[in-house]
Structures are given as C-alpha cells and as structure tokens.
Coordinates of C-alpha atoms in Angstrom, one line a residue:
P1 CA 51.3 -40.9 121.4
P2 CA 52.4 -44.0 123.2
G3 CA 54.7 -43.3 126.2
A4 CA 53.7 -39.6 126.4
S5 CA 52.1 -38.1 129.4
A6 CA 51.1 -34.6 130.3
P7 CA 54.0 -32.6 131.7
T8 CA 53.9 -31.5 135.3
G9 CA 55.7 -28.9 137.2
S10 CA 57.4 -26.3 135.1
A11 CA 56.2 -27.9 131.9
A12 CA 52.5 -28.2 132.9
Q13 CA 50.9 -25.3 131.2
S14 CA 47.2 -24.7 130.6
D15 CA 48.3 -22.6 127.6
P16 CA 50.8 -24.5 125.4
A17 CA 52.4 -21.2 124.5
A18 CA 53.1 -20.2 128.1
P19 CA 56.8 -20.3 129.0
A20 CA 58.2 -23.1 131.2
T21 CA 58.7 -20.9 134.3
P22 CA 59.4 -22.1 137.9
A23 CA 56.2 -22.8 139.9
T24 CA 57.8 -21.2 143.0
A25 CA 58.3 -17.5 143.6
P26 CA 61.6 -16.2 142.4
P27 CA 64.3 -16.1 145.1
A28 CA 65.5 -12.9 146.6
P29 CA 68.4 -11.2 144.8
A30 CA 71.8 -12.7 145.8
E31 CA 74.8 -10.6 146.5
P32 CA 77.7 -11.2 144.1
A33 CA 80.4 -13.5 145.4
A34 CA 83.8 -12.1 146.2
D35 CA 85.3 -13.7 143.1
A36 CA 82.4 -12.7 140.9
P37 CA 83.4 -11.3 137.5
L38 CA 80.5 -8.9 137.3
D39 CA 79.6 -6.0 139.5
A40 CA 76.1 -5.2 140.7
D41 CA 75.4 -2.9 137.7
A42 CA 76.4 -5.5 135.2
V43 CA 74.2 -8.1 137.0
E44 CA 71.2 -5.7 136.8
A45 CA 71.9 -5.1 133.1
I46 CA 71.6 -8.8 132.5
R47 CA 68.5 -9.1 134.6
A48 CA 66.8 -6.4 132.6
G49 CA 68.2 -7.7 129.3
Y50 CA 66.4 -11.1 129.8
A51 CA 63.2 -9.8 131.4
F52 CA 60.9 -10.4 128.4
E53 CA 57.2 -9.7 128.4
G54 CA 56.1 -12.5 126.1
A55 CA 56.5 -16.3 126.3
A56 CA 60.1 -17.5 126.6
L57 CA 62.2 -20.6 126.9
E58 CA 64.1 -20.8 130.2
L59 CA 67.7 -21.6 129.7
G60 CA 69.1 -21.2 133.2
A61 CA 70.4 -18.9 135.9
L62 CA 73.2 -16.4 135.8
V63 CA 76.5 -17.6 137.3
N64 CA 78.5 -14.8 139.0
G65 CA 80.9 -16.5 141.3
G66 CA 78.0 -18.9 142.0
P67 CA 74.5 -19.4 140.6
Q68 CA 72.1 -16.5 141.0
P69 CA 68.6 -18.0 140.7
D70 CA 67.0 -14.6 140.8
V71 CA 68.6 -13.7 137.4
Q72 CA 67.1 -16.0 134.8
V73 CA 68.5 -16.3 131.3
R74 CA 65.9 -16.9 128.6
I75 CA 65.1 -16.9 124.9
P76 CA 61.9 -15.2 123.6
L77 CA 59.8 -17.9 122.0
A78 CA 59.0 -15.6 119.1
M79 CA 62.7 -15.3 118.4
T80 CA 63.5 -18.9 118.1
D81 CA 62.8 -18.6 114.4
R82 CA 65.8 -16.3 114.2
H83 CA 67.9 -19.4 114.4
G84 CA 70.6 -20.2 116.8
L85 CA 73.9 -22.0 117.6
V86 CA 74.6 -24.5 120.3
A87 CA 78.4 -25.2 120.4
G88 CA 80.9 -26.7 122.7
A89 CA 83.5 -29.5 123.1
T90 CA 82.4 -33.1 123.4
G91 CA 81.0 -33.9 126.9
T92 CA 80.2 -30.3 127.9
G93 CA 76.4 -30.7 127.8
K94 CA 75.3 -29.7 124.3
T95 CA 72.9 -32.7 124.0
R96 CA 71.2 -31.9 127.3
T97 CA 70.8 -28.3 126.2
L98 CA 69.3 -29.4 123.0
Q99 CA 66.9 -31.7 124.9
G100 CA 65.9 -29.0 127.3
L101 CA 65.1 -26.6 124.4
A102 CA 63.1 -29.3 122.6
E103 CA 61.0 -30.2 125.6
Q104 CA 60.1 -26.6 126.3
L105 CA 59.3 -25.9 122.6
S106 CA 57.0 -29.0 122.6
A107 CA 55.3 -27.8 125.8
A108 CA 54.8 -24.4 124.1
G109 CA 53.0 -26.1 121.1
V110 CA 56.0 -25.9 118.7
S111 CA 56.9 -28.9 116.6
V112 CA 60.6 -30.0 116.8
F113 CA 62.8 -32.0 114.4
A114 CA 66.2 -33.3 115.7
A115 CA 68.7 -35.9 114.6
D116 CA 69.3 -38.3 117.5
I117 CA 73.0 -39.0 116.9
K118 CA 73.7 -41.1 120.0
G119 CA 70.1 -42.2 120.9
D120 CA 70.1 -40.1 124.1
L121 CA 67.2 -37.8 122.9
S122 CA 64.9 -40.8 122.8
G123 CA 64.7 -40.4 126.6
M124 CA 62.1 -37.6 126.1
L125 CA 59.6 -40.4 125.4
V126 CA 59.7 -41.3 129.1
A127 CA 59.7 -39.2 132.3
G128 CA 63.1 -38.5 133.9
T129 CA 64.2 -39.9 137.3
G130 CA 65.2 -37.4 140.0
N131 CA 68.0 -37.9 142.5
E132 CA 69.5 -35.9 145.3
K133 CA 72.2 -34.4 143.2
L134 CA 69.9 -33.4 140.4
L135 CA 67.3 -31.8 142.7
Q136 CA 70.1 -29.9 144.6
R137 CA 71.4 -28.6 141.3
T138 CA 68.1 -27.6 139.9
A139 CA 67.0 -25.9 143.1
G140 CA 70.2 -23.9 143.1
I141 CA 69.3 -22.3 139.8
G142 CA 65.6 -21.7 140.6
Q143 CA 64.2 -24.6 138.6
D144 CA 61.3 -26.5 140.2
W145 CA 62.2 -29.8 138.5
T146 CA 59.5 -32.4 138.0
P147 CA 59.7 -35.4 135.7
A148 CA 57.7 -35.4 132.4
S149 CA 57.5 -37.3 129.2
F150 CA 56.8 -35.8 125.8
P151 CA 55.2 -36.8 122.5
V152 CA 57.9 -38.3 120.3
E153 CA 57.8 -39.8 116.8
F154 CA 60.7 -41.9 115.6
F155 CA 62.1 -41.8 112.0
S156 CA 64.9 -43.6 110.1
L157 CA 66.7 -42.9 106.9
G158 CA 65.1 -45.2 104.3
G159 CA 64.1 -47.7 106.9
A160 CA 67.6 -48.3 108.1
G161 CA 66.5 -48.4 111.7
R162 CA 63.3 -48.8 113.8
G163 CA 61.5 -45.6 112.9
V164 CA 59.1 -44.6 110.1
P165 CA 61.2 -44.7 106.9
I166 CA 62.1 -41.3 105.4
R167 CA 62.7 -41.6 101.7
A168 CA 63.2 -39.0 98.9
T169 CA 63.2 -39.4 95.2
V170 CA 66.4 -38.6 93.3
A171 CA 64.5 -35.9 91.3
G172 CA 63.2 -34.4 94.6
F173 CA 66.7 -34.4 96.1
G174 CA 68.1 -32.4 93.1
P175 CA 71.4 -32.2 91.4
L176 CA 73.0 -29.6 93.7
L177 CA 72.6 -31.6 96.9
L178 CA 73.5 -34.8 95.2
A179 CA 76.6 -33.3 93.8
K180 CA 77.6 -32.3 97.4
A181 CA 76.9 -35.8 98.6
L182 CA 79.0 -37.3 95.9
G183 CA 81.9 -34.8 96.3
L184 CA 81.7 -33.7 92.6
N185 CA 83.7 -30.8 91.2
D186 CA 82.1 -27.9 89.3
T187 CA 82.3 -29.6 85.9
Q188 CA 80.9 -32.9 87.2
E189 CA 78.1 -30.9 89.0
S190 CA 77.1 -29.1 85.9
S191 CA 77.0 -32.3 83.9
L192 CA 74.8 -33.9 86.6
G193 CA 72.5 -30.9 86.3
L194 CA 72.3 -31.4 82.6
V195 CA 71.3 -35.1 83.1
F196 CA 68.5 -34.0 85.5
H197 CA 67.2 -31.5 83.0
Y198 CA 67.2 -34.1 80.2
A199 CA 65.4 -36.6 82.4
E200 CA 62.7 -34.1 83.3
T201 CA 62.1 -32.9 79.7
Q202 CA 61.9 -36.5 78.5
G203 CA 59.5 -37.7 81.1
L204 CA 62.0 -40.0 82.7
A205 CA 61.2 -40.2 86.4
L206 CA 64.3 -40.3 88.6
L207 CA 63.1 -42.1 91.6
D208 CA 66.1 -44.1 92.9
L209 CA 69.8 -44.4 92.2
E210 CA 69.2 -47.2 89.6
D211 CA 67.2 -44.7 87.5
L212 CA 70.0 -42.1 87.6
R213 CA 72.6 -44.8 86.7
A214 CA 70.5 -45.9 83.8
V215 CA 70.1 -42.4 82.4
L216 CA 73.8 -41.7 82.7
A217 CA 74.8 -44.9 81.0
Y218 CA 72.2 -44.3 78.2
L219 CA 73.5 -40.7 77.4
V220 CA 77.0 -41.9 76.7
S221 CA 75.9 -45.0 74.8
D222 CA 75.8 -45.3 71.0
D223 CA 72.0 -45.1 71.3
G224 CA 71.8 -42.0 73.4
K225 CA 74.9 -39.9 72.9
A226 CA 73.2 -37.8 70.2
E227 CA 70.5 -36.7 72.6
L228 CA 72.6 -34.0 74.2
A229 CA 74.8 -33.2 71.2
G230 CA 73.0 -29.8 70.8
V231 CA 74.0 -28.7 74.3
G232 CA 77.6 -29.9 74.5
G233 CA 77.0 -33.6 75.3
L234 CA 78.5 -35.5 78.1
S235 CA 82.1 -36.7 78.6
K236 CA 82.4 -40.4 79.1
A237 CA 85.2 -39.7 81.6
T238 CA 82.9 -37.4 83.6
V239 CA 80.0 -39.9 83.6
G240 CA 82.5 -42.6 84.6
V241 CA 83.4 -40.5 87.7
I242 CA 79.8 -39.9 88.6
L243 CA 78.9 -43.6 88.2
R244 CA 81.8 -44.7 90.4
E245 CA 80.8 -42.1 93.1
L246 CA 77.2 -43.4 92.9
V247 CA 78.4 -46.9 93.6
A248 CA 80.3 -45.8 96.7
F249 CA 77.4 -43.6 97.8
A250 CA 75.0 -46.6 97.5
A251 CA 77.5 -48.7 99.5
D252 CA 77.3 -46.1 102.3
G253 CA 73.6 -46.8 102.7
A254 CA 72.1 -44.3 100.3
E255 CA 70.4 -46.9 98.2
V256 CA 67.6 -47.4 100.7
F257 CA 67.1 -43.7 101.2
F258 CA 66.2 -42.9 97.6
G259 CA 62.9 -44.1 96.4
E260 CA 59.2 -43.9 97.1
P261 CA 57.0 -43.1 98.9
E262 CA 58.7 -39.8 99.3
I263 CA 58.1 -38.3 102.8
D264 CA 55.8 -35.2 102.9
T265 CA 57.8 -32.9 105.2
Q266 CA 54.6 -31.4 106.4
V267 CA 54.3 -34.4 108.8
F268 CA 57.0 -32.8 110.9
L269 CA 54.8 -29.8 111.7
R270 CA 52.1 -31.8 113.6
T271 CA 51.0 -31.4 117.2
A272 CA 49.8 -34.0 119.7
A273 CA 46.2 -34.3 120.8
D274 CA 46.9 -32.2 123.9
G275 CA 48.3 -29.3 121.9
R276 CA 52.0 -30.0 122.5
G277 CA 54.3 -30.0 119.6
L278 CA 55.4 -33.4 118.2
I279 CA 59.1 -34.1 118.6
S280 CA 60.4 -35.9 115.5
L281 CA 63.6 -37.8 116.2
L282 CA 65.7 -39.1 113.3
E283 CA 67.7 -42.2 114.1
V284 CA 71.1 -41.9 112.4
P285 CA 73.3 -44.8 113.5
G286 CA 76.9 -44.7 112.3
V287 CA 76.6 -41.0 111.1
A288 CA 80.4 -40.7 111.3
D289 CA 80.7 -43.3 108.5
K290 CA 78.0 -41.6 106.3
P291 CA 78.6 -37.8 106.8
A292 CA 77.6 -36.8 103.2
L293 CA 74.3 -38.7 103.3
Y294 CA 73.4 -37.4 106.8
S295 CA 74.2 -33.8 106.2
T296 CA 72.8 -33.5 102.7
F297 CA 69.6 -35.3 103.8
L298 CA 69.0 -32.8 106.6
M299 CA 69.7 -30.0 104.1
W300 CA 67.2 -31.5 101.7
L301 CA 64.6 -31.5 104.5
L302 CA 65.1 -27.8 105.0
A303 CA 65.0 -27.0 101.3
D304 CA 61.8 -29.0 100.9
L305 CA 60.2 -27.2 103.8
F306 CA 61.3 -23.9 102.3
N307 CA 59.8 -24.8 98.9
D308 CA 56.5 -26.1 100.3
L309 CA 55.6 -23.8 103.2
P310 CA 53.7 -20.5 102.6
E311 CA 55.0 -17.1 103.7
V312 CA 53.7 -16.3 107.2
G313 CA 55.9 -13.4 108.3
D314 CA 56.5 -12.8 112.1
L315 CA 54.7 -15.3 114.4
D316 CA 54.4 -15.3 118.1
R317 CA 55.8 -18.8 118.0
P318 CA 57.5 -20.8 115.1
K319 CA 55.7 -23.7 113.4
L320 CA 58.9 -25.8 113.6
V321 CA 62.3 -25.6 115.2
F322 CA 64.9 -27.8 113.4
F323 CA 68.0 -28.9 115.3
F324 CA 70.9 -29.6 113.0
D325 CA 73.4 -31.7 115.0
E326 CA 76.9 -32.4 113.9
A327 CA 76.6 -29.3 111.6
H328 CA 80.2 -29.3 110.6
L329 CA 79.4 -32.3 108.4
L330 CA 77.2 -30.2 106.3
F331 CA 79.8 -27.6 105.5
A332 CA 82.8 -29.8 105.0
D333 CA 84.2 -29.5 101.4
A334 CA 81.0 -27.6 100.3
S335 CA 81.1 -25.8 97.0
K336 CA 80.4 -22.1 96.7
D337 CA 77.0 -22.8 95.1
F338 CA 76.1 -25.2 97.9
L339 CA 77.0 -22.7 100.6
A340 CA 75.1 -20.0 98.8
Q341 CA 72.0 -22.3 98.8
I342 CA 72.4 -22.9 102.5
V343 CA 72.7 -19.2 103.3
Q344 CA 69.7 -18.4 101.2
T345 CA 67.6 -21.1 102.9
V346 CA 68.6 -20.1 106.4
R347 CA 68.0 -16.5 105.7
L348 CA 64.6 -16.9 104.1
I349 CA 63.1 -19.9 105.9
R350 CA 62.4 -17.8 109.0
S351 CA 59.5 -16.1 107.0
K352 CA 58.0 -19.6 106.6
G353 CA 57.8 -20.1 110.4
V354 CA 60.8 -22.4 110.7
G355 CA 63.8 -21.9 113.1
V356 CA 67.1 -23.7 112.7
F357 CA 69.6 -24.4 115.5
F358 CA 73.0 -25.6 114.4
V359 CA 74.8 -27.9 116.9
T360 CA 78.5 -28.3 116.6
Q361 CA 81.8 -28.0 118.5
T362 CA 83.0 -24.6 117.6
P363 CA 81.5 -21.6 115.8
K364 CA 84.3 -21.8 113.2
D365 CA 82.6 -25.0 111.9
V366 CA 79.8 -22.7 110.6
P367 CA 80.7 -20.4 107.7
G368 CA 80.5 -16.7 108.5
D369 CA 77.6 -16.0 106.1
V370 CA 75.5 -18.6 108.0
L371 CA 76.8 -17.6 111.4
A372 CA 75.6 -14.0 110.7
Q373 CA 72.0 -15.3 110.4
L374 CA 71.9 -16.8 113.9
G375 CA 70.2 -14.8 116.6
S376 CA 70.8 -17.0 119.6
R377 CA 74.2 -18.3 120.9
V378 CA 74.6 -21.0 123.6
Q379 CA 78.4 -21.6 123.8
H380 CA 79.5 -24.4 126.1
Q381 CA 83.1 -24.9 127.2
L382 CA 85.9 -24.6 124.5
R383 CA 89.2 -26.3 125.2
A384 CA 92.5 -24.8 124.3
F385 CA 94.9 -27.7 124.4
T386 CA 96.5 -27.1 121.0
P387 CA 97.5 -24.0 118.9
D388 CA 94.5 -24.7 116.7
D389 CA 92.2 -24.8 119.8
A390 CA 93.6 -21.5 121.0
K391 CA 93.0 -20.0 117.6
A392 CA 89.4 -21.2 117.6
L393 CA 88.9 -19.9 121.1
K394 CA 90.2 -16.5 120.1
A395 CA 88.0 -16.5 117.0
T396 CA 84.9 -17.4 119.0
V397 CA 85.5 -14.6 121.5
S398 CA 85.7 -12.1 118.7
T399 CA 82.2 -13.0 117.6
Y400 CA 80.5 -11.9 120.9
P401 CA 79.2 -8.5 121.8
T402 CA 81.3 -6.4 124.2
S403 CA 80.9 -7.6 127.8
D404 CA 82.4 -7.3 131.3
Y405 CA 83.7 -10.9 131.0
D406 CA 87.2 -12.0 130.1
L407 CA 85.5 -14.4 127.6
A408 CA 88.6 -16.3 126.7
E409 CA 89.1 -17.2 130.3
V410 CA 85.4 -17.9 130.9
L411 CA 84.9 -20.1 127.9
A412 CA 87.8 -22.2 128.8
S413 CA 86.7 -22.6 132.5
L414 CA 82.9 -23.3 132.0
G415 CA 81.7 -26.4 133.9
T416 CA 79.6 -29.1 132.4
G417 CA 76.0 -27.8 131.9
E418 CA 77.2 -24.2 131.8
A419 CA 77.3 -21.9 128.8
V420 CA 77.9 -18.3 127.7
V421 CA 74.7 -17.0 126.2
T422 CA 73.5 -14.2 124.1
V423 CA 70.1 -14.1 122.3
M424 CA 68.0 -11.7 120.3
D425 CA 65.5 -9.9 122.5
E426 CA 61.9 -9.1 121.6
D427 CA 63.0 -5.9 119.7
G428 CA 65.6 -7.8 117.7
A429 CA 68.6 -6.5 119.6
P430 CA 71.3 -8.8 121.2
T431 CA 71.0 -9.4 124.9
P432 CA 73.9 -8.9 127.3
V433 CA 76.4 -11.8 127.3
A434 CA 75.6 -14.0 130.3
W435 CA 77.4 -16.9 131.9
A436 CA 74.6 -19.3 132.8
R437 CA 74.1 -22.6 134.5
L438 CA 71.5 -24.4 132.4
R439 CA 68.3 -26.1 133.4
A440 CA 68.0 -29.9 133.5
P441 CA 65.6 -31.7 131.0
Q442 CA 62.5 -33.2 132.5
G443 CA 62.6 -36.4 130.3
A444 CA 65.0 -39.2 130.8
M445 CA 68.6 -38.2 130.1
S446 CA 69.4 -41.7 128.8
P447 CA 67.9 -43.7 125.9
A448 CA 64.3 -44.8 126.3
P449 CA 63.8 -48.6 126.7
D450 CA 63.6 -50.5 123.4
A451 CA 60.1 -51.7 124.2
S452 CA 58.8 -48.1 124.6
I453 CA 60.4 -47.1 121.3
D454 CA 59.0 -50.1 119.4
A455 CA 55.5 -49.4 120.8
A456 CA 55.7 -45.8 119.7
V457 CA 56.8 -46.8 116.2
A458 CA 54.1 -49.5 115.9
A459 CA 51.4 -47.0 116.9
S460 CA 52.5 -44.3 114.5
P461 CA 49.8 -43.5 111.9
L462 CA 52.6 -42.8 109.4
M463 CA 53.6 -46.4 109.1
A464 CA 50.7 -47.4 106.9
Q465 CA 51.6 -44.7 104.4
Y466 CA 55.4 -44.8 104.5
G467 CA 56.3 -48.1 105.9
T468 CA 56.5 -50.1 102.7
A469 CA 58.7 -49.1 99.7
L470 CA 57.2 -48.7 96.3
D471 CA 58.7 -49.5 92.9
R472 CA 56.7 -48.0 90.1
E473 CA 57.8 -47.6 86.5
S474 CA 60.5 -45.0 86.2
A475 CA 63.6 -44.0 84.2
A476 CA 65.4 -47.3 84.3
E477 CA 62.3 -49.3 83.1
L478 CA 61.4 -46.7 80.5
L479 CA 64.9 -46.6 79.0
T480 CA 65.0 -50.4 79.1
A481 CA 61.7 -50.5 77.3
R482 CA 62.9 -47.9 74.8
L483 CA 66.1 -49.7 74.1
N484 CA 64.3 -53.0 73.8
A485 CA 61.8 -51.5 71.4
A486 CA 64.6 -50.0 69.3
A487 CA 66.4 -53.3 69.3
A488 CA 63.2 -55.1 68.3
A489 CA 62.6 -52.6 65.5
E490 CA 66.1 -52.9 64.3
A491 CA 65.8 -56.7 64.3
A492 CA 62.5 -56.6 62.5
A493 CA 64.0 -54.3 59.9
E494 CA 67.0 -56.6 59.4
A495 CA 64.6 -59.6 59.2
Q496 CA 62.5 -57.7 56.6
E497 CA 65.6 -56.8 54.6
A498 CA 66.8 -60.4 54.7
E499 CA 63.4 -61.7 53.7
A500 CA 63.3 -59.2 50.8
K501 CA 66.7 -60.4 49.6
A502 CA 65.6 -64.0 49.9
A503 CA 62.5 -63.3 48.0
E504 CA 64.5 -61.6 45.3
A505 CA 66.9 -64.6 45.1
R506 CA 63.9 -67.0 44.8
A507 CA 62.4 -64.8 42.1
A508 CA 65.8 -64.9 40.2
E509 CA 66.0 -68.7 40.5
A510 CA 62.4 -69.0 39.3
R511 CA 63.2 -66.8 36.3
K512 CA 66.3 -68.8 35.5
A513 CA 64.4 -72.1 35.8
E514 CA 61.6 -70.7 33.6
R515 CA 64.1 -69.8 30.9
S516 CA 65.7 -73.2 31.0
T517 CA 62.3 -74.9 30.8
R518 CA 61.4 -72.8 27.7
T519 CA 64.7 -73.8 25.9
T520 CA 64.2 -77.5 26.5
S521 CA 60.6 -77.3 25.4
R522 CA 61.6 -75.6 22.2
S523 CA 64.3 -78.2 21.4
R524 CA 61.9 -81.1 21.9
S525 CA 59.1 -79.7 19.8
A526 CA 61.1 -78.5 16.6
P527 CA 60.4 -80.7 13.3
K528 CA 63.2 -82.9 11.8
S529 CA 64.6 -82.2 8.4
P530 CA 64.3 -84.9 5.6
L531 CA 68.0 -85.8 5.9
E532 CA 67.5 -86.2 9.7
Q533 CA 64.5 -88.4 9.1
I534 CA 66.4 -90.7 6.5
L535 CA 69.5 -91.0 8.6
G536 CA 67.5 -91.7 11.7
S537 CA 65.5 -94.5 10.2
K538 CA 66.1 -98.3 11.0
A539 CA 66.7 -99.2 7.3
T540 CA 69.4 -96.6 7.0
R541 CA 71.1 -97.8 10.2
D542 CA 71.0 -101.5 8.9
V543 CA 72.6 -100.5 5.5
V544 CA 75.3 -98.4 7.2
T545 CA 76.1 -101.2 9.5
S546 CA 76.4 -103.7 6.7
V547 CA 78.6 -101.5 4.7
L548 CA 80.9 -100.6 7.6
G549 CA 81.1 -104.2 8.6
G550 CA 82.3 -105.2 5.2
I551 CA 84.8 -102.5 5.0
F552 CA 86.5 -103.3 8.4
G553 CA 86.3 -107.1 7.9
T554 CA 84.2 -107.6 11.0
R555 CA 81.8 -109.8 9.2
R556 CA 82.5 -113.3 7.9
R557 CA 82.6 -113.7 4.2
R558 CA 80.3 -116.2 2.6

C-alpha cells in the first residue's frame, strides 16, 4: 500500500508470525534498586511468568525501582484473541500502547481494525523519527528501536471523511442496535422490532432511514394500521417518539451512514502483499458529539463479523484484532438486552478468530460480565483527585490477582508510558502482575501528512466498489408505489361509479323524453269527432261571428 515500507529492526521478521524481539542480546540481570517494591524472588517469578515459548507481542520491560531490561513483559500472540483492556487517564499513553500493539500485530501477519479518534494512529503510515530522548528511553528497556511504516487503509463513516465509506443498511444494522442508538425504552424497542419483522415479511427492503420512516408512517396511517392489528398494532405515540428520535439521529450524521453499498466486513481481514496484516483505521471526527452512532456502529461491525465468520477454534494467531476505543460510549445507558448481546458476542467471537481490546479510562467503564471475558490487562495511571476517582481506583485494584505490589499506590504513581500488566499465558492462566515501562511505536507518533493519507485513499482498491452511494428501489419507493396504486384504484372506482350514475341519469332522461314524445304523437294523430269538425269549419266560424256581432251591437245596422 502507498506509504508502507518493510519494517526494520525489531519489526523486520522473515516470518510474519515471529515476535518483535530486540535484535541485540538481552542485557544481564539487574540488581533491584534500594526502593524497589519487589524482591529478587518476585522478579524471578515475573521473568518466568512472561517467558513464553511461542510468538509474543513485546509490551516492555519490568520496572522495579528502575527499568530492568532483562525482564521483558509480553503477550502471547495466540492469546490476543482472548481479548483485552487498555485503560488509563487521559494523557497517560493509552494511544501509544494501542499503536505499539497494532504495529506488532501487523508485523506478525494479523489484521487490525481501530478507530482513530484523534488522528494520531494515522502516523503508522509513515516511519517514525528518532531523537536522543526516544533512543535513550528505548535502550533503557532493551528495545532496539528503528523507524518503520506499516500498511494502513483509511475508512470513514458513510463517507463523512477522507477514507473509504463504510455504510450499512438499516435492515443489516437491526432493531436492537438501532434502538440503542436512538435511546429507546423497552416498549419502543419491541415496537421497532415488530416494524422490522413486518418489513421483512412484506419484502420491503429497509436500506436507509427514509425507508424506516416510510414504513413507520404507513403502519399508523389509515391505509396501513390494519396490517399489524393481529399482533397488537402500533401506538401512534410510540411511533411518534421513534420518528422524532430518527430525525435527531439523522441530524447527528447517521443519514450518510445508512444505505448501500453495504460494506463487507471481510475486507478488514486482508493482509498486505508482504504478508503483514492490514491496519484498517476508521476516521471518526467529532465522536464526542455522536457517541451513539460511533459505539453502535463498532458493535455492528463485531456482530456482523460474528455472524459471517466460520468457527475456527484455537489458532496460533488471530485473524483480526479489533481495538474498541472510547469503549465507555458503547455501554452508557445500554439496555439489558443490548448488554447481553455484547457479552455473547465477546464471549463467542474468539472462536471465529477475532480478538477485541477495549480502550477506556477505567475498568469500571466496562460491565463486569464483559470485563470477565478479557484475558489481558494493560492499566495506565489512574488519578484519585475526587472521591469518585478514589472509589474507581479501589475497584480497579480489587480486579487484579494477588501481587507483591501496593497496587493502589503504584497505579496512582505510574509515569506516562508505564502500566500495570497481567495477561493470559499460553496455558490460559493469568501471569504475575508486573509494573512495566512500555515500548515505543516504530511509526510516527503524530498524524501522517495529509498528502500521504490522500494518496493511500486514492490507491485503495475498495474505492471502486464502495466509493459511490447507491439508491435502488426499497421500502420508501415500494410503499409510495403501493399507496399511489391504491389511490389510483380508488379514483378509478369513484370515476366508474360516477359514470354509472351519469349513465343511469341519461337513461332516465331518455326514457322520460321517449314517453313525452309518444304522448304528443298520439294527441296529433287522433281523428276528430263530427261536432269538432262542424265547429272547427270556416262557415261555422262566420255564422257564429255574425250572430255574436248582432247580439252585442258591434256591427252597424243596415
């Protein structure tokens, strides 16, 4: 891919599955510092606990009063599909940890999907730049740092950005996720599910929000309210709430996300020509203003992968590792059904070869049922400035295995780029808790230049397939055609009835005229009586005139 070059140094592997290990020989064991919280036996336990036989991702070196480069903290590559958590306060290094994991996964041939909240992850497209401070730090933890770039593909929600547009149909998104995005209550959610069921059985394709609005409006109209009468029907008030929420949802940018062509989530499992895993970065500008859209979209991606991928069991490396940044947005105000769906997806998607890492500020942002499914924990500094912070810190400590650390003190005093780590070893058991200074990414730790991003997007083979939105006939058009046909049929029936009445009226007028004609004809053709003939003659009229004239004196006498 454009901008990508073969990694060098610790990321240059002839076998993509090989771990990113330092090129130099490991340093000699260091003596614990005077203020070290761990004794020699505890250090040896950590060394042994992270000495895996198979390929592993290098996290960093143990800190025990100071960094101990001879004691490396790692995650078995095969266990990254057991999911994980990267947590910590803002500015403690979570994004750099995410970047370092993504780079090593890519180098091991594993595909990666991550949301690029601040744009910083785009720096993986270009090689990083070393400086004296960076090299001094990396040397101190046993990392032989060399710059490297990685194969990156850029995506955007519905084309609202520079990357390949990611779209989903409303039907593909489903009523449960949409109800979460709209903030619906249980009654409204069940009503929405009924609408989806009706649309499917009637062959009304729900592709975009306009389709859903059309079906909702139709089912409470005079023409359509009888359609669901047998299953309880829909309340106009409930439909009104859903329609109003859809308007607000569309205003938040969701209008462009729903539609076709719907993305095939298999594209996120691709590898580059050199065998490295492709890193798919989702551009999500303004995520704080669109939390429902962002979180439910990512959950849709996971659900779609879960539905489409075959069962593969335990692999030596996952097919895809999915980084779910700002994870608290997913769980905020989530219904019980929605949380149950997440727990089920996280628990079962491992068998499809997909690992999920949640990235958030504190473990309490993730429900306990989900947290219980996470095998790796990378906990950056937690601050305790308020009573709520102190409570969160105490709750976090209680979730770790027993260790020789005063974890409450350690978690509050971690430096930037340091974390408390425990992972699942190759036998599925938790490793000892270790305070580690984490490795630096090899790509740039600042956003890639716009020109490099634009070139990568333009060169993407996916643009031809997904770059242009489609608008085929769907529910809105089908219902409009149905209503127009019904209206036309009703108008034709009314016209036919009016014509029939007019014809009947014309027939009645014709019959009346015919009767009148026959009466007149009879009166003209009847023979006159003798008296009528005498009285009607001219002679009779002359005699009568003469007689009457004499009687009334109107004629002169002679």
